[in-house]
Amino acid sequence: MSDEHDDELRARLRAVDPAASLAPADPSRVARLLEDTMSNDLMTETRETGTHGRSPLTWLVAAAAAVIIAAVGAFGVLRHDAGSDQPPSAARDQTPTVTELTGPSGGVDAKCMVPSAAVLGQATLAFDGTVQKITDGVVTLVPSHVYAGPATDVVTITAAPEAMQQLVGAVKFEDNGRYLISSTNGQVSVCGFSGPYTADLAALYDEAFAS
Amino acid sequence: MDAETRRDRFEAVAPGLIEPLRRFLARRTDAATADDVLGDTLLVCWRRLDELPDEPLPWAYGVARHCLANADRGARRQQRVAARVATVDPPAATAPGPGEADGGPDTGLDEALARLRPDDAELLRLWAWEQLTPAEIATVLDITANAASIRLHRAREKLRAELRKTSGVAGHEGSREGRTS
């Protein structure tokens, strides 16, 4: 076939280009997208830079989380030893495992990156759960599916009153609401990484934690 | 490359990639997925900045293709849920598919393109919509330039053959060559 025929075919294809009517991207959005992208440097993150700037509270929470995990583990081991005395399920029912998280540190108006599976996949805990109760400063959720992290019966999220306002503003917890929550080092991730259950967010979680 | 040099290089290269990548993705998926995948693609470009060739766009299209395939795999897992949500709360708008763009549908072409093998249709899209040369298509698809050239030639032939089949029904310019009586 000649070039002329190719040109004709290309022109006909171009006439049905679905992106032909796409408006150029807003420059401020482009600038934000670039900045968000460059704020990610997980591949070259060293231990030193990766932990730089975290507040003492983060370390406290991480330490508390480690204690809880150790305690849960020890409980499991001890319970296993005492297993001959009573059925394991009964013991489990009496003492549900609780995973404690805290609200985000810093304002939720801090710069957010575009939620992506690659970043979400770094979360240490991620689950699909329903709010059981909200009392002052504590949201209690019952996970129905744990994507990442240790299995747990209940997850509590605590935050200082003023931070709770921000957390509620960021995630809008409601009684009996279904949520997808992810956290890193005991802190709930906001900025679109946690939120009310939607098919889109669930797809992101599926992708992030697909094995 | 130190952090400052990295930033400078990315800031020099990335703005030129965003617009073509947006279009590339808008042609292949819905608006929300396109947005997500654009972010993922840029992230990969940022992380693999050292591998970025001097002519980065075809390479970036290749990255976007992989990111889109990942997103599609995730989406398929959620299809059942999404279908249920869609019936309860249908989305306000969907991205136009091929043939639904402004200027009137060319259903003959749309159907002919749909009947091609996905690989052939993708070659033609890269050629006509992204306006890539066979060598650039080769970079996107990670094949040799020679293979890209041969496959593109065959894909065009197949599309013409498909257009001839339907031209009697729906083609406009194709009707000229398809008329038998």
mmCIF file of C-alpha atoms in Angstrom:
data_model
loop_
_atom_site.group_PDB
_atom_site.id
_atom_site.type_symbol
_atom_site.label_atom_id
_atom_site.label_comp_id
_atom_site.label_asym_id
_atom_site.label_seq_id
_atom_site.Cartn_x
_atom_site.Cartn_y
_atom_site.Cartn_z
ATOM 1 C CA MET A 1 0.000 0.000 0.000
ATOM 2 C CA SER A 2 1.238 3.484 -0.742
ATOM 3 C CA ASP A 3 2.004 6.249 1.741
ATOM 4 C CA GLU A 4 -1.026 8.082 0.456
ATOM 5 C CA HIS A 5 -3.298 5.249 1.507
ATOM 6 C CA ASP A 6 -1.569 5.140 4.877
ATOM 7 C CA ASP A 7 -2.114 8.872 5.337
ATOM 8 C CA GLU A 8 -5.771 8.471 4.495
ATOM 9 C CA LEU A 9 -6.169 5.652 6.982
ATOM 10 C CA ARG A 10 -4.306 7.596 9.655
ATOM 11 C CA ALA A 11 -6.514 10.644 9.064
ATOM 12 C CA ARG A 12 -9.637 8.519 9.402
ATOM 13 C CA LEU A 13 -8.361 7.005 12.640
ATOM 14 C CA ARG A 14 -7.413 10.432 13.963
ATOM 15 C CA ALA A 15 -10.950 11.625 13.321
ATOM 16 C CA VAL A 16 -12.177 9.194 15.974
ATOM 17 C CA ASP A 17 -9.442 9.999 18.509
ATOM 18 C CA PRO A 18 -11.251 9.995 21.891
ATOM 19 C CA ALA A 19 -8.698 12.450 23.288
ATOM 20 C CA ALA A 20 -9.203 15.002 20.535
ATOM 21 C CA SER A 21 -11.611 17.013 22.669
ATOM 22 C CA LEU A 22 -9.546 16.703 25.854
ATOM 23 C CA ALA A 23 -8.741 20.133 27.238
ATOM 24 C CA PRO A 24 -5.116 20.815 28.204
ATOM 25 C CA ALA A 25 -4.293 20.110 31.838
ATOM 26 C CA ASP A 26 -4.610 22.933 34.317
ATOM 27 C CA PRO A 27 -1.014 24.209 34.889
ATOM 28 C CA SER A 28 -1.496 24.437 38.646
ATOM 29 C CA ARG A 29 -2.627 20.809 38.726
ATOM 30 C CA VAL A 30 0.397 19.808 36.680
ATOM 31 C CA ALA A 31 2.693 21.666 39.084
ATOM 32 C CA ARG A 32 1.041 19.924 42.036
ATOM 33 C CA LEU A 33 1.280 16.543 40.365
ATOM 34 C CA LEU A 34 5.000 17.021 39.748
ATOM 35 C CA GLU A 35 5.580 18.179 43.308
ATOM 36 C CA ASP A 36 3.605 15.223 44.670
ATOM 37 C CA THR A 37 5.588 12.843 42.500
ATOM 38 C CA MET A 38 8.921 14.236 43.613
ATOM 39 C CA SER A 39 7.897 14.020 47.251
ATOM 40 C CA ASN A 40 7.999 10.243 46.761
ATOM 41 C CA ASP A 41 11.395 8.749 46.921
ATOM 42 C CA LEU A 42 10.778 5.390 48.480
ATOM 43 C CA MET A 43 13.338 3.557 46.382
ATOM 44 C CA THR A 44 16.248 5.626 47.641
ATOM 45 C CA GLU A 45 14.902 6.299 51.108
ATOM 46 C CA THR A 46 17.539 5.482 53.673
ATOM 47 C CA ARG A 47 16.758 4.656 57.233
ATOM 48 C CA GLU A 48 18.114 8.035 58.226
ATOM 49 C CA THR A 49 16.082 10.130 55.801
ATOM 50 C CA GLY A 50 13.040 7.896 56.097
ATOM 51 C CA THR A 51 12.690 8.520 59.796
ATOM 52 C CA HIS A 52 13.807 12.103 59.738
ATOM 53 C CA GLY A 53 11.360 14.579 61.169
ATOM 54 C CA ARG A 54 8.976 12.174 62.849
ATOM 55 C CA SER A 55 7.612 13.451 66.114
ATOM 56 C CA PRO A 56 8.376 11.825 69.472
ATOM 57 C CA LEU A 57 4.679 10.863 69.557
ATOM 58 C CA THR A 58 5.241 8.665 66.494
ATOM 59 C CA TRP A 59 7.943 6.776 68.311
ATOM 60 C CA LEU A 60 5.753 6.475 71.380
ATOM 61 C CA VAL A 61 2.922 5.078 69.295
ATOM 62 C CA ALA A 62 5.298 2.724 67.483
ATOM 63 C CA ALA A 63 6.644 1.518 70.801
ATOM 64 C CA ALA A 64 3.109 1.069 72.130
ATOM 65 C CA ALA A 65 2.176 -0.876 68.994
ATOM 66 C CA ALA A 66 5.220 -3.109 69.462
ATOM 67 C CA VAL A 67 4.195 -3.767 73.075
ATOM 68 C CA ILE A 68 0.659 -4.630 72.007
ATOM 69 C CA ILE A 69 1.881 -6.958 69.269
ATOM 70 C CA ALA A 70 4.280 -8.609 71.732
ATOM 71 C CA ALA A 71 1.484 -8.892 74.301
ATOM 72 C CA VAL A 72 -0.912 -10.393 71.762
ATOM 73 C CA GLY A 73 1.800 -12.813 70.694
ATOM 74 C CA ALA A 74 2.612 -13.750 74.276
ATOM 75 C CA PHE A 75 -1.086 -14.149 75.019
ATOM 76 C CA GLY A 76 -1.372 -16.447 72.041
ATOM 77 C CA VAL A 77 1.557 -18.552 73.221
ATOM 78 C CA LEU A 78 0.311 -18.719 76.804
ATOM 79 C CA ARG A 79 -3.221 -19.478 75.742
ATOM 80 C CA HIS A 80 -1.885 -22.214 73.525
ATOM 81 C CA ASP A 81 -0.182 -23.771 76.539
ATOM 82 C CA ALA A 82 -3.387 -23.612 78.553
ATOM 83 C CA GLY A 83 -5.370 -24.940 75.626
ATOM 84 C CA SER A 84 -6.092 -28.261 77.270
ATOM 85 C CA ASP A 85 -8.137 -26.569 80.015
ATOM 86 C CA GLN A 86 -10.693 -24.816 77.844
ATOM 87 C CA PRO A 87 -11.633 -24.548 74.201
ATOM 88 C CA PRO A 88 -9.534 -21.894 72.424
ATOM 89 C CA SER A 89 -12.583 -20.290 70.880
ATOM 90 C CA ALA A 90 -14.090 -19.549 74.280
ATOM 91 C CA ALA A 91 -10.928 -17.828 75.454
ATOM 92 C CA ARG A 92 -10.846 -15.846 72.249
ATOM 93 C CA ASP A 93 -14.393 -14.659 72.650
ATOM 94 C CA GLN A 94 -13.685 -13.370 76.108
ATOM 95 C CA THR A 95 -10.622 -11.372 75.164
ATOM 96 C CA PRO A 96 -10.844 -9.899 71.677
ATOM 97 C CA THR A 97 -7.549 -8.764 70.204
ATOM 98 C CA VAL A 98 -7.404 -5.023 69.876
ATOM 99 C CA THR A 99 -5.176 -3.065 67.548
ATOM 100 C CA GLU A 100 -4.773 0.555 68.503
ATOM 101 C CA LEU A 101 -4.146 3.295 65.971
ATOM 102 C CA THR A 102 -3.880 7.035 66.318
ATOM 103 C CA GLY A 103 -5.127 9.814 64.126
ATOM 104 C CA PRO A 104 -2.762 11.541 61.736
ATOM 105 C CA SER A 105 -0.182 13.829 63.252
ATOM 106 C CA GLY A 106 0.002 17.286 61.803
ATOM 107 C CA GLY A 107 -2.841 18.943 59.974
ATOM 108 C CA VAL A 108 -4.713 16.961 57.421
ATOM 109 C CA ASP A 109 -4.408 20.011 55.231
ATOM 110 C CA ALA A 110 -0.767 19.032 54.845
ATOM 111 C CA LYS A 111 0.234 18.333 51.265
ATOM 112 C CA CYS A 112 -1.363 15.159 49.944
ATOM 113 C CA MET A 113 0.064 12.923 47.292
ATOM 114 C CA VAL A 114 -2.173 11.287 44.709
ATOM 115 C CA PRO A 115 -3.254 7.968 46.280
ATOM 116 C CA SER A 116 -1.555 5.131 44.481
ATOM 117 C CA ALA A 117 -1.362 1.407 45.016
ATOM 118 C CA ALA A 118 2.427 1.575 45.151
ATOM 119 C CA VAL A 119 2.355 3.931 48.117
ATOM 120 C CA LEU A 120 -0.653 2.303 49.774
ATOM 121 C CA GLY A 121 1.156 -1.041 49.564
ATOM 122 C CA GLN A 122 3.703 0.297 52.066
ATOM 123 C CA ALA A 123 1.052 0.476 54.815
ATOM 124 C CA THR A 124 1.715 -1.744 57.800
ATOM 125 C CA LEU A 125 -1.981 -2.272 58.502
ATOM 126 C CA ALA A 126 -4.896 -2.097 56.087
ATOM 127 C CA PHE A 127 -8.398 -3.387 56.585
ATOM 128 C CA ASP A 128 -12.030 -3.179 55.565
ATOM 129 C CA GLY A 129 -14.199 -2.657 58.616
ATOM 130 C CA THR A 130 -17.395 -1.294 60.114
ATOM 131 C CA VAL A 131 -17.643 1.326 62.844
ATOM 132 C CA GLN A 132 -18.978 -0.277 66.018
ATOM 133 C CA LYS A 133 -19.032 2.843 68.142
ATOM 134 C CA ILE A 134 -17.687 6.348 68.366
ATOM 135 C CA THR A 135 -17.060 7.667 71.852
ATOM 136 C CA ASP A 136 -15.168 10.804 72.772
ATOM 137 C CA GLY A 137 -11.837 10.556 71.084
ATOM 138 C CA VAL A 138 -12.083 6.869 70.143
ATOM 139 C CA VAL A 139 -13.510 5.250 67.027
ATOM 140 C CA THR A 140 -13.915 1.481 67.329
ATOM 141 C CA LEU A 141 -14.053 -0.590 64.157
ATOM 142 C CA VAL A 142 -14.588 -4.288 63.555
ATOM 143 C CA PRO A 143 -12.553 -5.480 60.572
ATOM 144 C CA SER A 144 -14.280 -7.768 58.086
ATOM 145 C CA HIS A 145 -11.185 -8.198 55.951
ATOM 146 C CA VAL A 146 -7.561 -7.500 56.757
ATOM 147 C CA TYR A 147 -5.454 -6.678 53.690
ATOM 148 C CA ALA A 148 -2.177 -6.249 55.528
ATOM 149 C CA GLY A 149 -0.943 -6.518 59.082
ATOM 150 C CA PRO A 150 -1.873 -8.837 61.937
ATOM 151 C CA ALA A 151 -5.400 -10.223 62.181
ATOM 152 C CA THR A 152 -7.340 -8.493 64.915
ATOM 153 C CA ASP A 153 -10.867 -8.546 66.297
ATOM 154 C CA VAL A 154 -11.184 -4.834 66.935
ATOM 155 C CA VAL A 155 -9.311 -1.732 65.864
ATOM 156 C CA THR A 156 -9.510 1.460 67.861
ATOM 157 C CA ILE A 157 -8.438 4.828 66.534
ATOM 158 C CA THR A 158 -7.715 7.458 69.124
ATOM 159 C CA ALA A 159 -6.924 11.094 68.588
ATOM 160 C CA ALA A 160 -6.686 14.216 70.705
ATOM 161 C CA PRO A 161 -9.954 16.217 70.601
ATOM 162 C CA GLU A 162 -8.635 18.855 68.219
ATOM 163 C CA ALA A 163 -6.931 16.237 66.042
ATOM 164 C CA MET A 164 -10.145 14.189 66.166
ATOM 165 C CA GLN A 165 -11.964 17.063 64.550
ATOM 166 C CA GLN A 166 -9.457 16.899 61.728
ATOM 167 C CA LEU A 167 -9.604 13.136 61.536
ATOM 168 C CA VAL A 168 -13.380 13.133 61.422
ATOM 169 C CA GLY A 169 -13.148 15.884 58.825
ATOM 170 C CA ALA A 170 -10.714 13.789 56.810
ATOM 171 C CA VAL A 171 -12.479 10.454 57.033
ATOM 172 C CA LYS A 172 -16.009 11.298 58.324
ATOM 173 C CA PHE A 173 -16.586 8.333 60.588
ATOM 174 C CA GLU A 174 -20.213 7.424 61.182
ATOM 175 C CA ASP A 175 -21.820 4.748 63.291
ATOM 176 C CA ASN A 176 -22.172 1.478 61.380
ATOM 177 C CA GLY A 177 -20.350 3.002 58.415
ATOM 178 C CA ARG A 178 -18.055 0.789 56.360
ATOM 179 C CA TYR A 179 -14.505 2.045 55.896
ATOM 180 C CA LEU A 180 -11.228 1.129 54.312
ATOM 181 C CA ILE A 181 -8.466 2.141 56.694
ATOM 182 C CA SER A 182 -4.741 1.973 56.221
ATOM 183 C CA SER A 183 -2.052 2.972 58.650
ATOM 184 C CA THR A 184 1.686 3.168 58.809
ATOM 185 C CA ASN A 185 3.464 2.786 62.103
ATOM 186 C CA GLY A 186 0.223 3.033 64.031
ATOM 187 C CA GLN A 187 -0.954 6.233 62.396
ATOM 188 C CA VAL A 188 -4.009 6.319 60.193
ATOM 189 C CA SER A 189 -3.136 7.431 56.671
ATOM 190 C CA VAL A 190 -5.447 10.118 55.381
ATOM 191 C CA CYS A 191 -5.223 12.027 52.101
ATOM 192 C CA GLY A 192 -7.441 9.525 50.308
ATOM 193 C CA PHE A 193 -5.620 6.452 51.594
ATOM 194 C CA SER A 194 -8.370 5.806 54.147
ATOM 195 C CA GLY A 195 -12.029 6.585 53.769
ATOM 196 C CA PRO A 196 -15.588 5.371 53.448
ATOM 197 C CA TYR A 197 -15.867 2.154 51.453
ATOM 198 C CA THR A 198 -16.185 2.735 47.733
ATOM 199 C CA ALA A 199 -15.567 0.374 44.828
ATOM 200 C CA ASP A 200 -12.731 2.606 43.637
ATOM 201 C CA LEU A 201 -10.970 2.645 46.974
ATOM 202 C CA ALA A 202 -11.503 -1.103 47.337
ATOM 203 C CA ALA A 203 -9.938 -1.598 43.909
ATOM 204 C CA LEU A 204 -6.938 0.442 45.042
ATOM 205 C CA TYR A 205 -6.633 -1.705 48.169
ATOM 206 C CA ASP A 206 -6.947 -4.885 46.119
ATOM 207 C CA GLU A 207 -4.231 -3.709 43.801
ATOM 208 C CA ALA A 208 -1.943 -2.520 46.571
ATOM 209 C CA PHE A 209 -2.132 -5.730 48.548
ATOM 210 C CA ALA A 210 -2.499 -8.255 45.755
ATOM 211 C CA SER A 211 0.036 -10.962 46.366
ATOM 212 C CA MET B 1 22.869 11.742 40.737
ATOM 213 C CA ASP B 2 22.340 13.848 43.867
ATOM 214 C CA ALA B 3 18.895 14.906 45.032
ATOM 215 C CA GLU B 4 19.147 18.373 43.546
ATOM 216 C CA THR B 5 20.253 17.114 40.119
ATOM 217 C CA ARG B 6 17.480 14.529 40.135
ATOM 218 C CA ARG B 7 14.865 17.163 40.848
ATOM 219 C CA ASP B 8 16.250 19.447 38.146
ATOM 220 C CA ARG B 9 16.267 16.676 35.572
ATOM 221 C CA PHE B 10 12.727 15.553 36.426
ATOM 222 C CA GLU B 11 11.449 19.122 36.387
ATOM 223 C CA ALA B 12 13.037 19.578 32.978
ATOM 224 C CA VAL B 13 11.619 16.381 31.478
ATOM 225 C CA ALA B 14 8.296 15.600 33.192
ATOM 226 C CA PRO B 15 6.206 18.639 32.158
ATOM 227 C CA GLY B 16 6.715 17.611 28.536
ATOM 228 C CA LEU B 17 5.488 14.094 29.286
ATOM 229 C CA ILE B 18 2.316 14.941 31.156
ATOM 230 C CA GLU B 19 0.153 16.198 28.295
ATOM 231 C CA PRO B 20 0.931 13.318 25.888
ATOM 232 C CA LEU B 21 0.538 10.791 28.721
ATOM 233 C CA ARG B 22 -2.842 12.278 29.695
ATOM 234 C CA ARG B 23 -4.020 11.849 26.123
ATOM 235 C CA PHE B 24 -2.541 8.377 25.857
ATOM 236 C CA LEU B 25 -4.497 7.341 28.967
ATOM 237 C CA ALA B 26 -7.687 9.215 28.032
ATOM 238 C CA ARG B 27 -7.752 7.143 24.832
ATOM 239 C CA ARG B 28 -7.608 3.885 26.709
ATOM 240 C CA THR B 29 -9.520 4.200 29.961
ATOM 241 C CA ASP B 30 -12.050 6.225 31.954
ATOM 242 C CA ALA B 31 -11.178 9.628 33.399
ATOM 243 C CA ALA B 32 -10.725 8.491 37.008
ATOM 244 C CA THR B 33 -8.453 5.588 36.090
ATOM 245 C CA ALA B 34 -6.526 7.843 33.704
ATOM 246 C CA ASP B 35 -5.854 10.254 36.568
ATOM 247 C CA ASP B 36 -4.651 7.490 38.879
ATOM 248 C CA VAL B 37 -2.494 5.843 36.253
ATOM 249 C CA LEU B 38 -0.945 9.177 35.269
ATOM 250 C CA GLY B 39 0.188 9.584 38.887
ATOM 251 C CA ASP B 40 1.549 6.031 38.957
ATOM 252 C CA THR B 41 3.356 6.531 35.656
ATOM 253 C CA LEU B 42 5.047 9.720 36.793
ATOM 254 C CA LEU B 43 6.070 8.009 40.009
ATOM 255 C CA VAL B 44 7.768 5.230 38.047
ATOM 256 C CA CYS B 45 9.475 7.831 35.823
ATOM 257 C CA TRP B 46 10.677 9.648 38.941
ATOM 258 C CA ARG B 47 12.017 6.500 40.548
ATOM 259 C CA ARG B 48 13.641 5.219 37.385
ATOM 260 C CA LEU B 49 14.946 8.599 36.280
ATOM 261 C CA ASP B 50 18.394 7.098 35.685
ATOM 262 C CA GLU B 51 16.934 4.801 33.012
ATOM 263 C CA LEU B 52 15.066 7.562 31.215
ATOM 264 C CA PRO B 53 16.361 7.706 27.626
ATOM 265 C CA ASP B 54 17.182 10.952 25.828
ATOM 266 C CA GLU B 55 13.901 10.649 23.951
ATOM 267 C CA PRO B 56 11.732 9.843 26.975
ATOM 268 C CA LEU B 57 8.188 9.864 25.605
ATOM 269 C CA PRO B 58 7.986 6.410 23.955
ATOM 270 C CA TRP B 59 9.626 4.930 27.041
ATOM 271 C CA ALA B 60 7.093 6.747 29.242
ATOM 272 C CA TYR B 61 4.231 5.402 27.083
ATOM 273 C CA GLY B 62 5.646 1.938 27.754
ATOM 274 C CA VAL B 63 5.560 2.620 31.499
ATOM 275 C CA ALA B 64 2.001 3.967 31.266
ATOM 276 C CA ARG B 65 0.958 0.828 29.417
ATOM 277 C CA HIS B 66 2.226 -1.369 32.242
ATOM 278 C CA CYS B 67 0.649 0.830 34.912
ATOM 279 C CA LEU B 68 -2.649 0.739 33.041
ATOM 280 C CA ALA B 69 -2.490 -3.050 32.783
ATOM 281 C CA ASN B 70 -1.962 -3.181 36.551
ATOM 282 C CA ALA B 71 -4.912 -0.879 37.135
ATOM 283 C CA ASP B 72 -7.071 -3.001 34.830
ATOM 284 C CA ARG B 73 -6.184 -6.151 36.733
ATOM 285 C CA GLY B 74 -7.250 -4.422 39.952
ATOM 286 C CA ALA B 75 -10.399 -3.158 38.290
ATOM 287 C CA ARG B 76 -11.395 -6.587 37.004
ATOM 288 C CA ARG B 77 -11.331 -7.941 40.541
ATOM 289 C CA GLN B 78 -13.786 -5.231 41.479
ATOM 290 C CA GLN B 79 -16.000 -5.515 38.434
ATOM 291 C CA ARG B 80 -18.793 -7.319 40.186
ATOM 292 C CA VAL B 81 -18.978 -4.697 42.924
ATOM 293 C CA ALA B 82 -18.668 -1.866 40.441
ATOM 294 C CA ALA B 83 -21.480 -3.288 38.323
ATOM 295 C CA ARG B 84 -23.713 -3.386 41.376
ATOM 296 C CA VAL B 85 -22.817 0.181 42.317
ATOM 297 C CA ALA B 86 -23.381 1.331 38.748
ATOM 298 C CA THR B 87 -26.938 0.032 38.711
ATOM 299 C CA VAL B 88 -27.731 1.789 41.998
ATOM 300 C CA ASP B 89 -25.829 4.984 41.305
ATOM 301 C CA PRO B 90 -24.875 5.294 37.639
ATOM 302 C CA PRO B 91 -21.865 7.518 36.937
ATOM 303 C CA ALA B 92 -22.737 10.959 35.602
ATOM 304 C CA ALA B 93 -20.489 10.686 32.594
ATOM 305 C CA THR B 94 -18.179 8.215 30.960
ATOM 306 C CA ALA B 95 -15.241 8.852 28.705
ATOM 307 C CA PRO B 96 -16.198 8.520 25.065
ATOM 308 C CA GLY B 97 -14.914 5.346 23.488
ATOM 309 C CA PRO B 98 -13.376 5.222 20.045
ATOM 310 C CA GLY B 99 -15.916 6.425 17.536
ATOM 311 C CA GLU B 100 -17.919 8.458 20.039
ATOM 312 C CA ALA B 101 -15.721 11.534 19.834
ATOM 313 C CA ASP B 102 -17.011 14.884 18.644
ATOM 314 C CA GLY B 103 -17.632 15.187 14.970
ATOM 315 C CA GLY B 104 -19.946 12.222 14.542
ATOM 316 C CA PRO B 105 -19.242 8.573 15.049
ATOM 317 C CA ASP B 106 -17.451 6.558 12.425
ATOM 318 C CA THR B 107 -19.067 3.312 13.479
ATOM 319 C CA GLY B 108 -17.558 1.387 10.591
ATOM 320 C CA LEU B 109 -14.056 2.209 11.726
ATOM 321 C CA ASP B 110 -14.961 1.674 15.362
ATOM 322 C CA GLU B 111 -16.288 -1.796 14.651
ATOM 323 C CA ALA B 112 -13.426 -2.692 12.353
ATOM 324 C CA LEU B 113 -10.922 -1.651 15.004
ATOM 325 C CA ALA B 114 -12.788 -3.676 17.610
ATOM 326 C CA ARG B 115 -12.620 -6.803 15.431
ATOM 327 C CA LEU B 116 -8.824 -6.640 15.192
ATOM 328 C CA ARG B 117 -6.621 -8.507 17.624
ATOM 329 C CA PRO B 118 -5.932 -6.204 20.612
ATOM 330 C CA ASP B 119 -2.211 -6.080 19.738
ATOM 331 C CA ASP B 120 -2.952 -4.944 16.196
ATOM 332 C CA ALA B 121 -5.456 -2.329 17.353
ATOM 333 C CA GLU B 122 -2.929 -0.999 19.864
ATOM 334 C CA LEU B 123 -0.252 -0.704 17.151
ATOM 335 C CA LEU B 124 -2.650 1.330 15.052
ATOM 336 C CA ARG B 125 -3.581 3.579 17.962
ATOM 337 C CA LEU B 126 0.083 4.248 18.713
ATOM 338 C CA TRP B 127 0.647 5.010 15.052
ATOM 339 C CA ALA B 128 -2.398 7.179 14.402
ATOM 340 C CA TRP B 129 -3.239 8.734 17.760
ATOM 341 C CA GLU B 130 0.144 8.998 19.465
ATOM 342 C CA GLN B 131 1.669 9.553 15.989
ATOM 343 C CA LEU B 132 4.695 7.419 16.717
ATOM 344 C CA THR B 133 7.180 6.108 14.179
ATOM 345 C CA PRO B 134 7.747 2.342 13.991
ATOM 346 C CA ALA B 135 11.011 2.796 15.940
ATOM 347 C CA GLU B 136 9.143 4.635 18.703
ATOM 348 C CA ILE B 137 6.355 2.035 18.719
ATOM 349 C CA ALA B 138 9.094 -0.546 19.167
ATOM 350 C CA THR B 139 10.245 1.250 22.329
ATOM 351 C CA VAL B 140 6.707 1.383 23.746
ATOM 352 C CA LEU B 141 6.033 -2.287 23.106
ATOM 353 C CA ASP B 142 9.578 -3.427 23.871
ATOM 354 C CA ILE B 143 10.045 -5.156 20.529
ATOM 355 C CA THR B 144 12.556 -4.571 17.736
ATOM 356 C CA ALA B 145 12.045 -1.724 15.303
ATOM 357 C CA ASN B 146 11.913 -4.221 12.471
ATOM 358 C CA ALA B 147 9.161 -6.229 14.163
ATOM 359 C CA ALA B 148 7.209 -3.048 14.883
ATOM 360 C CA SER B 149 7.470 -1.996 11.257
ATOM 361 C CA ILE B 150 6.266 -5.362 9.937
ATOM 362 C CA ARG B 151 3.444 -5.685 12.479
ATOM 363 C CA LEU B 152 2.275 -2.148 11.807
ATOM 364 C CA HIS B 153 2.158 -2.812 8.098
ATOM 365 C CA ARG B 154 0.134 -5.979 8.660
ATOM 366 C CA ALA B 155 -2.182 -4.266 11.140
ATOM 367 C CA ARG B 156 -2.980 -1.555 8.597
ATOM 368 C CA GLU B 157 -3.744 -4.223 6.014
ATOM 369 C CA LYS B 158 -6.027 -6.057 8.426
ATOM 370 C CA LEU B 159 -7.861 -2.858 9.290
ATOM 371 C CA ARG B 160 -8.381 -2.068 5.611
ATOM 372 C CA ALA B 161 -9.699 -5.585 5.064
ATOM 373 C CA GLU B 162 -12.126 -5.185 7.978
ATOM 374 C CA LEU B 163 -13.222 -1.793 6.668
ATOM 375 C CA ARG B 164 -13.953 -3.288 3.270
ATOM 376 C CA LYS B 165 -16.219 -5.871 4.915
ATOM 377 C CA THR B 166 -18.354 -3.219 6.622
ATOM 378 C CA SER B 167 -18.050 -0.377 4.143
ATOM 379 C CA GLY B 168 -21.284 -1.274 2.375
ATOM 380 C CA VAL B 169 -23.142 -0.768 5.665
ATOM 381 C CA ALA B 170 -21.600 2.142 7.503
ATOM 382 C CA GLY B 171 -18.450 3.443 5.893
ATOM 383 C CA HIS B 172 -18.302 6.922 4.477
ATOM 384 C CA GLU B 173 -15.070 7.245 2.542
ATOM 385 C CA GLY B 174 -14.636 3.467 2.625
ATOM 386 C CA SER B 175 -17.876 3.015 0.682
ATOM 387 C CA ARG B 176 -16.072 4.058 -2.463
ATOM 388 C CA GLU B 177 -13.835 1.012 -2.518
ATOM 389 C CA GLY B 178 -16.380 -1.385 -1.009
ATOM 390 C CA ARG B 179 -19.152 -0.954 -3.539
ATOM 391 C CA THR B 180 -19.437 -4.058 -5.679
ATOM 392 C CA SER B 181 -22.230 -3.321 -8.095
#
